[in-house]
PDB file of C-alpha atoms and ligand atoms in Angstrom:
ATOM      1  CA  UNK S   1     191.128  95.710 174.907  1.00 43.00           C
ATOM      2  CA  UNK S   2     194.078  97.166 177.148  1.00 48.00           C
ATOM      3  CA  UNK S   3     193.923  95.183 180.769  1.00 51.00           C
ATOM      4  CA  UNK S   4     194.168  98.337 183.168  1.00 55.00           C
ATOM      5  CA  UNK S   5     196.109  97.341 187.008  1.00 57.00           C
ATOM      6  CA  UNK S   6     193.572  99.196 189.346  1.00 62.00           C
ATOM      7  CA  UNK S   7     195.747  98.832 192.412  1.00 60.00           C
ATOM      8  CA  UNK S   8     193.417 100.652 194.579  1.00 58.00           C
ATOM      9  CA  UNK S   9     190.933  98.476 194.033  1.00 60.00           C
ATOM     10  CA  UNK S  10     192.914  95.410 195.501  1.00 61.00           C
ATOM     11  CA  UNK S  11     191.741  95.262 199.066  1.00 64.00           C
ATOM     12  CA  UNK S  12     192.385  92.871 202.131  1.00 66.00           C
ATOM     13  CA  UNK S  13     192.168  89.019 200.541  1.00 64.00           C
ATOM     14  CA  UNK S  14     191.458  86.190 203.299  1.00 64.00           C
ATOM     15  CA  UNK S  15     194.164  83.910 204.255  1.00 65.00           C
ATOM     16  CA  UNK S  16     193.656  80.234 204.536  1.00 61.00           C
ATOM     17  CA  UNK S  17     194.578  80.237 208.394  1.00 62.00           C
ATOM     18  CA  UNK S  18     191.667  82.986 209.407  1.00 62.00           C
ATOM     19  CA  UNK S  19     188.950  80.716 210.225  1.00 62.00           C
ATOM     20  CA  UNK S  20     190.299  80.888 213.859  1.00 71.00           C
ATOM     21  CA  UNK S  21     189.921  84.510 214.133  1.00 78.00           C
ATOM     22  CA  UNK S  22     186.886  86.146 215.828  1.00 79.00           C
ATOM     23  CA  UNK S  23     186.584  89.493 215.245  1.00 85.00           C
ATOM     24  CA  UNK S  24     188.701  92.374 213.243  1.00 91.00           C
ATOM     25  CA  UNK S  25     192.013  90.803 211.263  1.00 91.00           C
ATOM     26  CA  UNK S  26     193.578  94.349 211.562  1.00 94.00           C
ATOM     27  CA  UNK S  27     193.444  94.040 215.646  1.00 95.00           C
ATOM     28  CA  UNK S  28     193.675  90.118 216.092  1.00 93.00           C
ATOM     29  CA  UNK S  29     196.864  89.635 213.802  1.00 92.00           C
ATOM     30  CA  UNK S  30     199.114  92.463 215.231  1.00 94.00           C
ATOM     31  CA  UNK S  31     198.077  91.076 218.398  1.00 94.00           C
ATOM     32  CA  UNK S  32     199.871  88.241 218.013  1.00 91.00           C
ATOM     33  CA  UNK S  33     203.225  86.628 218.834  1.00 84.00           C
ATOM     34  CA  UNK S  34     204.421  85.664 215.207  1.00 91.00           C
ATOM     35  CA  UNK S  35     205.085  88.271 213.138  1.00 95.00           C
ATOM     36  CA  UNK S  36     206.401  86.670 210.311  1.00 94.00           C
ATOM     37  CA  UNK S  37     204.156  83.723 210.172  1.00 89.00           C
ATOM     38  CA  UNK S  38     201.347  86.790 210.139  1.00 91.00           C
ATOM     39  CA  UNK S  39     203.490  88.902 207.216  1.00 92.00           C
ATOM     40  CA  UNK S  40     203.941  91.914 210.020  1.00 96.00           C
ATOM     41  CA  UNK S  41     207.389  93.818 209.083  1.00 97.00           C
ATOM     42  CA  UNK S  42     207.361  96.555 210.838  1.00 98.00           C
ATOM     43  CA  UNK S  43     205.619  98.499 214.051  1.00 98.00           C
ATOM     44  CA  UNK S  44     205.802 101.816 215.774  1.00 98.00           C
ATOM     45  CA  UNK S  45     203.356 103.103 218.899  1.00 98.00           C
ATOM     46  CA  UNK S  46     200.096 103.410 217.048  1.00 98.00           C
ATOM     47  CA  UNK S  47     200.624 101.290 213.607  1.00 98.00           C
ATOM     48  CA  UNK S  48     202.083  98.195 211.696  1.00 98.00           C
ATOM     49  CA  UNK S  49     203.175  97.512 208.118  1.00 97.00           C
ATOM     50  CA  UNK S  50     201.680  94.348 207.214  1.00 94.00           C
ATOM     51  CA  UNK S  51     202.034  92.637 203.428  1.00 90.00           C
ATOM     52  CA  UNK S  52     198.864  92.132 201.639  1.00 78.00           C
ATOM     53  CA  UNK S  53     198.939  88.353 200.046  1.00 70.00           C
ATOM     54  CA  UNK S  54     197.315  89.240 197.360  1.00 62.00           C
ATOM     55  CA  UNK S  55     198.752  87.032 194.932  1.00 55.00           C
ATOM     56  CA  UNK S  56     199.492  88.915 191.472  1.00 58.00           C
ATOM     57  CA  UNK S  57     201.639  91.539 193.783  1.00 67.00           C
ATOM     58  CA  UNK S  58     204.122  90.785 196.713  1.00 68.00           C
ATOM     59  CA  UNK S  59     205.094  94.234 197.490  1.00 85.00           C
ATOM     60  CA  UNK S  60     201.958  95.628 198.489  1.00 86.00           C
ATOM     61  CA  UNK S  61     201.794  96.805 202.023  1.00 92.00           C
ATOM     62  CA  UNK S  62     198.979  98.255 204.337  1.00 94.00           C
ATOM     63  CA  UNK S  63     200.023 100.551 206.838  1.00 97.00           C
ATOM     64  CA  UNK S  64     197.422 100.220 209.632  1.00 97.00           C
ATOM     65  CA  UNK S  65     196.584 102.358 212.902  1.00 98.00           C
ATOM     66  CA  UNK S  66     195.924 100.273 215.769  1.00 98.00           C
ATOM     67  CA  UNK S  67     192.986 101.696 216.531  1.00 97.00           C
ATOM     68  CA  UNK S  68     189.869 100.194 215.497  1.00 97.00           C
ATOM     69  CA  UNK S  69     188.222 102.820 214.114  1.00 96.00           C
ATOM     70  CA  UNK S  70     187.073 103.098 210.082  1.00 94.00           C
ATOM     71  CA  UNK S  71     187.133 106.559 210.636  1.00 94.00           C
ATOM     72  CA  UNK S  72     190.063 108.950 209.160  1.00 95.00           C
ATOM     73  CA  UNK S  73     188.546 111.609 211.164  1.00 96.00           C
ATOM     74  CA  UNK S  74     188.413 109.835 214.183  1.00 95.00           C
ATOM     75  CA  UNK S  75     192.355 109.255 214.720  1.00 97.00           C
ATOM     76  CA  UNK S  76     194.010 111.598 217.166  1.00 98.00           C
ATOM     77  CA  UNK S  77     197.464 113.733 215.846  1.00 98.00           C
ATOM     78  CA  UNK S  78     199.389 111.829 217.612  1.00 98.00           C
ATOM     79  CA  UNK S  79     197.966 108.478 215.877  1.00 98.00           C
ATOM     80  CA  UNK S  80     197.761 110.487 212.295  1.00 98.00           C
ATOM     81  CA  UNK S  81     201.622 111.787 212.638  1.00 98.00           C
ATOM     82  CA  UNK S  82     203.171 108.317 213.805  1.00 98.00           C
ATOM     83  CA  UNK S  83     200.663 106.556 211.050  1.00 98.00           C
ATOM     84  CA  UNK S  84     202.253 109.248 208.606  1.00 98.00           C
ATOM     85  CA  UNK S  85     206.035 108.477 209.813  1.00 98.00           C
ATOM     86  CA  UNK S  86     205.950 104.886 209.533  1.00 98.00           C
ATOM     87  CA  UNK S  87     204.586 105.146 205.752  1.00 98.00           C
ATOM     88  CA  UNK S  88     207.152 107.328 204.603  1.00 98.00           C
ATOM     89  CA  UNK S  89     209.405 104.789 206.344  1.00 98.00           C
ATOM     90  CA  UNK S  90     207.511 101.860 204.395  1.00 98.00           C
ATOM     91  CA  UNK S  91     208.404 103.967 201.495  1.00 98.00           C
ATOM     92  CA  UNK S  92     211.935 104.205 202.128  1.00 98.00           C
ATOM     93  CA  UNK S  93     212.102 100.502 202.940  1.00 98.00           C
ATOM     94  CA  UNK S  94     210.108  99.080 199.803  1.00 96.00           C
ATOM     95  CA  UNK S  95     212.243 101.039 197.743  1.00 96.00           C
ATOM     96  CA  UNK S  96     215.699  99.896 198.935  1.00 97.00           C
ATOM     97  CA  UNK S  97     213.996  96.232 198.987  1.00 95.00           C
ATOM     98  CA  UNK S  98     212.567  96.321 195.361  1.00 92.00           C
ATOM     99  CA  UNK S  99     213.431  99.364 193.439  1.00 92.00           C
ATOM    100  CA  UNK S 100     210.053 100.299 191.592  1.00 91.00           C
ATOM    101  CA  UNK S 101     209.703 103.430 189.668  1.00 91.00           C
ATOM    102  CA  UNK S 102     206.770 104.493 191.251  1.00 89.00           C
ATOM    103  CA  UNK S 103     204.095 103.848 194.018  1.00 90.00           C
ATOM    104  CA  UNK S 104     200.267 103.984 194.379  1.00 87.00           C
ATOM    105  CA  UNK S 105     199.189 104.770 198.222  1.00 90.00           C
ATOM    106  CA  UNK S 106     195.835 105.453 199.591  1.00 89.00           C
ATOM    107  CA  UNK S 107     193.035 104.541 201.401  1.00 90.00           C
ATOM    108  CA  UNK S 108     189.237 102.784 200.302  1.00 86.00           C
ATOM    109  CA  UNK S 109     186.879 104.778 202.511  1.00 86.00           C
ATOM    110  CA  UNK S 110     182.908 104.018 203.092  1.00 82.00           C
ATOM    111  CA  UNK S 111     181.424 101.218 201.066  1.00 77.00           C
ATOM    112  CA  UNK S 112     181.173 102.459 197.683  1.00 78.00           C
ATOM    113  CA  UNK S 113     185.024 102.728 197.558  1.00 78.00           C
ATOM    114  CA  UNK S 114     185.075  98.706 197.178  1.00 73.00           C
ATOM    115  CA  UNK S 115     186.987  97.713 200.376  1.00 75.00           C
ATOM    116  CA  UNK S 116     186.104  94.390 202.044  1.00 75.00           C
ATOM    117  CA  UNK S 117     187.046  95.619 205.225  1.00 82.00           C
ATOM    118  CA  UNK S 118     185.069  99.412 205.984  1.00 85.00           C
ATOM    119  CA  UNK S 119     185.584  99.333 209.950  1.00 91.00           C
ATOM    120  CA  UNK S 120     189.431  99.534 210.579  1.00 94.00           C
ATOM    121  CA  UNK S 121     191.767 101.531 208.431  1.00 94.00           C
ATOM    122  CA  UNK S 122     194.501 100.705 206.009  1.00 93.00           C
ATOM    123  CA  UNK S 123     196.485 102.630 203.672  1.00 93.00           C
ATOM    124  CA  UNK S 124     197.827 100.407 201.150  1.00 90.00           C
ATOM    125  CA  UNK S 125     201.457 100.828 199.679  1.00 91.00           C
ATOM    126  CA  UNK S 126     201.772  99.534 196.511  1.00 86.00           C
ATOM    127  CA  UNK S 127     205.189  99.573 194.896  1.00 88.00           C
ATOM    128  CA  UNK S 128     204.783  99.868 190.868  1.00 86.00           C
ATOM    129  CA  UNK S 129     207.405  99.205 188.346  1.00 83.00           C
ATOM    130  CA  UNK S 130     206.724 100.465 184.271  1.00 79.00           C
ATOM    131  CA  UNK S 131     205.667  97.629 182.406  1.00 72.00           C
ATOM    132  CA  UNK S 132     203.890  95.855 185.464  1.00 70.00           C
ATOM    133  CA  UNK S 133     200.403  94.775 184.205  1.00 61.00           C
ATOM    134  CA  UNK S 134     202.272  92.670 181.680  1.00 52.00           C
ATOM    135  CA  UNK S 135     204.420  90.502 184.205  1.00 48.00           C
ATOM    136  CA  UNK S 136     202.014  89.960 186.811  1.00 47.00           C
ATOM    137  CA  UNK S 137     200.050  87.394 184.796  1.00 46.00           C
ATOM    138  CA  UNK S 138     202.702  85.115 184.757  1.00 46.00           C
ATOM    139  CA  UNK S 139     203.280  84.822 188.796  1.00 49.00           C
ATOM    140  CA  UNK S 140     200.308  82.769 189.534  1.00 51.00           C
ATOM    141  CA  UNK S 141     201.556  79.532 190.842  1.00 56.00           C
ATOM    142  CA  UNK S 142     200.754  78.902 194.427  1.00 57.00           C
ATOM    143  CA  UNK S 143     204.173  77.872 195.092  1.00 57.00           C
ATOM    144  CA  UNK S 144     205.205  81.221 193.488  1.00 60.00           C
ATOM    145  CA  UNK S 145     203.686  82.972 194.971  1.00 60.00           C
ATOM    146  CA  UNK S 146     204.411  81.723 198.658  1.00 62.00           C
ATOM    147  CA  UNK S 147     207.817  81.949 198.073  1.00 66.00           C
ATOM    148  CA  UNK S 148     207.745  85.399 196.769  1.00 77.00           C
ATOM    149  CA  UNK S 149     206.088  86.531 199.440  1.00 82.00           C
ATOM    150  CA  UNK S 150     208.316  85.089 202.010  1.00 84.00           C
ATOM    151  CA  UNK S 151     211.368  86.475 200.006  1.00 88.00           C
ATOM    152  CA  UNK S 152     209.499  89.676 199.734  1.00 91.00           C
ATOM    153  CA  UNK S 153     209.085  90.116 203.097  1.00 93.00           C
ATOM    154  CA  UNK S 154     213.015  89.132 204.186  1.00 94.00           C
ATOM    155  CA  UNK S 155     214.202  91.739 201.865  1.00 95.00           C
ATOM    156  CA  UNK S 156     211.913  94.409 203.394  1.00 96.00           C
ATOM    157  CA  UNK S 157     212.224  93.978 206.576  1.00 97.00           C
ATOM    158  CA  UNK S 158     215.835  94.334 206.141  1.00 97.00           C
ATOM    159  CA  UNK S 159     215.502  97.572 204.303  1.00 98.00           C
ATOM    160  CA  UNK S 160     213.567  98.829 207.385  1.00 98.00           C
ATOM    161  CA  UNK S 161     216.043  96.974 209.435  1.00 98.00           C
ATOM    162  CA  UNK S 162     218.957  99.333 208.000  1.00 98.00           C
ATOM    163  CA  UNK S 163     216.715 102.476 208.809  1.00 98.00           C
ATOM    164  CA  UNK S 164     217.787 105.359 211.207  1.00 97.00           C
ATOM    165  CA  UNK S 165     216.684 104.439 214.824  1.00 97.00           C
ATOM    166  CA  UNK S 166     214.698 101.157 213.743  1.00 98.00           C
ATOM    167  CA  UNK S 167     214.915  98.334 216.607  1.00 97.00           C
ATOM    168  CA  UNK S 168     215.703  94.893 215.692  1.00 96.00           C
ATOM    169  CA  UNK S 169     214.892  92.143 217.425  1.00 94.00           C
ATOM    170  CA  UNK S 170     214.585  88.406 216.850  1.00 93.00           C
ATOM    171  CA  UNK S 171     214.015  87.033 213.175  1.00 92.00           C
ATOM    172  CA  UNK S 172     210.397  86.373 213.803  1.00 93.00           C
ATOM    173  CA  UNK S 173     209.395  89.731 214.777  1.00 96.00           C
ATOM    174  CA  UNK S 174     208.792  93.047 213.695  1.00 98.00           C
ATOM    175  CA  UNK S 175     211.303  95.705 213.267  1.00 98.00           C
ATOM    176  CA  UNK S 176     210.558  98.569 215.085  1.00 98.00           C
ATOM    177  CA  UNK S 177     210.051 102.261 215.553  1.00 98.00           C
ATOM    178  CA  UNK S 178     210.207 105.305 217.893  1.00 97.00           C
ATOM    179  CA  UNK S 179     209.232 108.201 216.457  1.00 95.00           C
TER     180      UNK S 179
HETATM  181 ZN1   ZN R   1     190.227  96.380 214.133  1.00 83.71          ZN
END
């Protein structure tokens, strides 16, 4: 039988160093100093890009509000415009950085959508390239993996980097946004 690639059915996956986190990942992370260590490329007023290490694809980004709210009808214009800016810029950026042929984008809503996290939202970005469900298999070395990430997220945050009116400061932070 034919192996279908459900992105949307790839959620949030824990990272090793989250024992030390009380609460919501989507509010504590952001929160933070180290952007890179935390895989956070990119921020404007109300959201952050932040790479999913999920390990069979590198390129998938979440877009996130920063308000803590699992609610799509809860977010105020201004939150749902500048949450809509920065993904098109995410767009922009994953395709300079990694030239796929196509993306899936959305969000998992309410439990029966399959998310492990229901209480703060995340669109995921999830760059796709023809052929894809027959590579994947074969990146699934740890050490692989890390690196691709890390070399994922260089690349991308230079694409945003290169972006009309992005900010860039220091190598270990975010770029960011005005809108
Ligand atoms: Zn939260």
């Amino acid at each position: 039988m034919e192996q279908v690639f459900a992105p949307w059915r790839i959620d949030w996956v824990e990272r090793d160093d989250e024992g030390d986190i009380e609460g919501c990942v989507f509010c504590e992370l952001p929160a933070r100093e180290d952007d890179r260590e935390n895989l956070v490329v990119a921020r404007s007023d109300h959201a952050f890009v932040m790479f999913n290490n999920y390990p069979y694809n590198p390129g998938h980004a979440m877009v996130i509000p920063r308000e803590h709210t699992g609610d799509y009808r809860d977010l105020s214009e201004e939150v749902l415009l500048d949450h809509a800016r920065l993904k098109q810029r995410t767009f922009d950026a994953l395709e300079t950085a990694l030239s796929p042929t196509g993306f899936n984008a959305g969000l998992n809503l309410g439990d029966g959508a399959g998310g492990s996290i229901d209480d703060h939202l995340h669109t995921h970005v999830v760059p796709r390239w023809e052929g894809d469900t027959n590579f994947m298999p074969v990146v699934s070395d740890t050490k692989v993996i890390v690196e691709a990430v890390d070399e994922t997220y260089d690349r991308v945050r230079e694409a945003f980097a290169e972006q009309e009116g992005a900010a860039v400061p220091d190598d270990e932070r975010a770029i960011r946004f005005q809108f």
